[in-house]
Each structure stands twice: as C-alpha cells, then as structure tokens.
Amino acid sequence: MASKEARERRLKEIQEIAEGWGKMIAREAFPNGPGLDVTLADMEEYAIAASRALVKGAVETMSGEQGQQFGEEAPCPSCGKICPLEIVSRAIVVRGGDAALHEPVGHCPTCRRDFFPSAAGAED
Ligand SMILES: [Zn+2]
C-alpha cells in the first residue's frame, strides 16, 4: 500500500482528471450550452447520473481485477481440499452509487459449503 502522502497526491490527480470529465459531460449534455430554461436542478441531474456511472465503472473494474488474482482454484477453509472457483455477481451499494461485484466463490463438495477466498480472514 502506498504511503499516505502518495495516496493523497494520487487522489488529487484523479480528482483533477474527473473534473475534466465533468466538463466533457456538460458539453455532452448541452452541446450548444444550457439554455436559460435549464435549471440548476437539471444540471445537477446530469452530473449525478454521470457521477454514479463513474463510481459503478471504477468499482466494478477494480474489484473485478482484484477477484481475478485469486486464480481458478482455492483451498476450502474448513478441510483444505482444493476447489474450483467461479465468478459470481452480487449487487452492492457503495458510496456514490450502485455496483455489481464479480467475486470468486468456491464450493467444497466434501463440506457442502460455499466460501469466498476474498473474505479469507474475515470469517471463521
Ligand atoms: Zn471442505
């Protein structure tokens, strides 16, 4: 994990990039500029929709890439048998929106239980 200073510097860089995307969203929503009939609430509606979509895309991409790091098999936490993993999708609510987590889940035929390698250490 990066140092706190490096993390804050990176967060600031990403905020600047996203602010640029916000300007692009404004041009996309109103190619000729917002007319005088457009309210602040109208503008906010476009911004919030874009924000929620951005959160969804970012969280799903990062968690999906993390899930792939578990590979195709994992040991059952109860008996240690190596079991195949499959990716399951789970809808979650995150700060700023909704997302679908695509996480690996194993099923141990011996113990007749499902387990999530990503939660190792969080259970038992
Ligand atoms: Zn087992």
Tab-separated table of C-alpha atoms and ligand atoms in Angstrom:
chain	number	residue	atom	x	y	z
A	1	MET	CA	0.000	0.000	0.000
A	2	ALA	CA	1.319	3.437	-0.929
A	3	SER	CA	2.230	5.954	1.765
A	4	LYS	CA	-0.467	8.318	2.969
A	5	GLU	CA	1.149	11.275	1.155
A	6	ALA	CA	1.494	9.359	-2.124
A	7	ARG	CA	-2.112	8.198	-1.834
A	8	GLU	CA	-3.401	11.742	-1.223
A	9	ARG	CA	-1.325	13.061	-4.151
A	10	ARG	CA	-2.766	10.329	-6.401
A	11	LEU	CA	-6.325	11.052	-5.212
A	12	LYS	CA	-5.849	14.741	-6.081
A	13	GLU	CA	-4.578	13.837	-9.570
A	14	ILE	CA	-7.583	11.592	-10.131
A	15	GLN	CA	-9.965	14.339	-8.928
A	16	GLU	CA	-8.436	16.731	-11.474
A	17	ILE	CA	-8.901	14.150	-14.257
A	18	ALA	CA	-12.523	13.528	-13.190
A	19	GLU	CA	-13.205	17.282	-13.063
A	20	GLY	CA	-12.136	17.404	-16.711
A	21	TRP	CA	-14.583	14.602	-17.446
A	22	GLY	CA	-17.258	16.696	-15.729
A	23	LYS	CA	-16.629	19.474	-18.254
A	24	MET	CA	-16.969	16.901	-21.057
A	25	ILE	CA	-20.269	15.690	-19.557
A	26	ALA	CA	-21.551	19.287	-19.520
A	27	ARG	CA	-20.732	19.664	-23.236
A	28	GLU	CA	-22.283	16.257	-23.948
A	29	ALA	CA	-25.486	17.141	-22.065
A	30	PHE	CA	-25.812	20.577	-23.678
A	31	PRO	CA	-23.734	20.723	-26.897
A	32	ASN	CA	-24.848	24.324	-27.522
A	33	GLY	CA	-24.613	25.307	-23.862
A	34	PRO	CA	-27.522	25.172	-21.428
A	35	GLY	CA	-30.382	27.446	-22.393
A	36	LEU	CA	-31.810	29.915	-19.939
A	37	ASP	CA	-34.679	27.487	-19.301
A	38	VAL	CA	-32.265	24.917	-17.835
A	39	THR	CA	-32.383	24.942	-14.051
A	40	LEU	CA	-29.582	24.167	-11.642
A	41	ALA	CA	-31.549	21.028	-10.687
A	42	ASP	CA	-31.489	19.938	-14.360
A	43	MET	CA	-27.717	20.421	-14.495
A	44	GLU	CA	-27.305	18.545	-11.230
A	45	GLU	CA	-29.335	15.633	-12.593
A	46	TYR	CA	-26.846	15.120	-15.442
A	47	ALA	CA	-23.879	15.477	-13.095
A	48	ILE	CA	-25.242	12.973	-10.560
A	49	ALA	CA	-26.105	10.430	-13.271
A	50	ALA	CA	-22.551	10.713	-14.616
A	51	SER	CA	-21.075	10.504	-11.124
A	52	ARG	CA	-22.995	7.338	-10.272
A	53	ALA	CA	-21.973	5.747	-13.588
A	54	LEU	CA	-18.335	6.670	-12.916
A	55	VAL	CA	-18.436	5.101	-9.438
A	56	LYS	CA	-20.028	1.955	-10.889
A	57	GLY	CA	-17.450	1.607	-13.658
A	58	ALA	CA	-14.476	2.271	-11.390
A	59	VAL	CA	-15.564	-0.001	-8.510
A	60	GLU	CA	-16.570	-2.862	-10.833
A	61	THR	CA	-13.286	-2.665	-12.747
A	62	MET	CA	-11.065	-2.515	-9.656
A	63	SER	CA	-12.910	-5.256	-7.749
A	64	GLY	CA	-13.091	-7.441	-10.871
A	65	GLU	CA	-9.345	-7.174	-11.413
A	66	GLN	CA	-8.772	-7.990	-7.755
A	67	GLY	CA	-11.041	-11.044	-7.976
A	68	GLN	CA	-9.073	-12.414	-10.944
A	69	GLN	CA	-5.947	-12.539	-8.765
A	70	PHE	CA	-7.381	-15.494	-6.845
A	71	GLY	CA	-6.965	-17.749	-9.876
A	72	GLU	CA	-9.130	-20.726	-10.713
A	73	GLU	CA	-8.826	-22.770	-7.506
A	74	ALA	CA	-8.612	-22.211	-3.762
A	75	PRO	CA	-8.432	-24.393	-0.668
A	76	CYS	CA	-11.613	-24.936	1.327
A	77	PRO	CA	-11.186	-23.026	4.628
A	78	SER	CA	-12.676	-25.981	6.546
A	79	CYS	CA	-10.959	-29.091	5.123
A	80	GLY	CA	-8.240	-27.673	2.866
A	81	LYS	CA	-9.469	-29.504	-0.264
A	82	ILE	CA	-8.585	-27.587	-3.453
A	83	CYS	CA	-11.865	-26.484	-5.037
A	84	PRO	CA	-12.605	-24.763	-8.355
A	85	LEU	CA	-13.621	-21.099	-8.173
A	86	GLU	CA	-16.312	-19.490	-10.240
A	87	ILE	CA	-17.118	-15.808	-10.577
A	88	VAL	CA	-20.481	-14.745	-9.189
A	89	SER	CA	-22.072	-11.340	-9.493
A	90	ARG	CA	-23.513	-9.553	-6.471
A	91	ALA	CA	-25.268	-6.188	-6.475
A	92	ILE	CA	-23.987	-3.824	-3.795
A	93	VAL	CA	-24.495	-0.228	-2.743
A	94	VAL	CA	-21.303	1.795	-2.453
A	95	ARG	CA	-20.695	5.411	-1.508
A	96	GLY	CA	-21.873	7.388	-4.521
A	97	GLY	CA	-23.803	4.673	-6.309
A	98	ASP	CA	-24.533	1.041	-7.021
A	99	ALA	CA	-22.213	-1.579	-8.447
A	100	ALA	CA	-22.068	-5.276	-9.193
A	101	LEU	CA	-19.186	-7.132	-7.563
A	102	HIS	CA	-17.841	-10.022	-9.616
A	103	GLU	CA	-16.164	-12.153	-6.994
A	104	PRO	CA	-14.733	-15.642	-6.941
A	105	VAL	CA	-16.669	-18.216	-4.931
A	106	GLY	CA	-15.654	-21.805	-4.264
A	107	HIS	CA	-17.896	-24.713	-3.404
A	108	CYS	CA	-16.500	-27.600	-1.360
A	109	PRO	CA	-18.391	-30.823	-2.196
A	110	THR	CA	-16.957	-32.505	0.914
A	111	CYS	CA	-18.086	-29.860	3.413
A	112	ARG	CA	-21.076	-28.842	1.271
A	113	ARG	CA	-20.309	-25.176	1.746
A	114	ASP	CA	-19.554	-22.147	-0.376
A	115	PHE	CA	-16.625	-19.934	0.504
A	116	PHE	CA	-15.269	-16.621	-0.670
A	117	PRO	CA	-11.458	-16.538	-0.883
A	118	SER	CA	-11.636	-12.722	-0.890
A	119	ALA	CA	-13.152	-12.884	2.615
A	120	ALA	CA	-10.384	-15.133	3.998
A	121	GLY	CA	-9.573	-13.935	7.456
A	122	ALA	CA	-12.917	-12.179	7.697
A	123	GLU	CA	-14.720	-15.390	8.637
A	124	ASP	CA	-14.186	-18.352	10.986
B	1	ZN	ZN	-14.193	-28.532	2.633
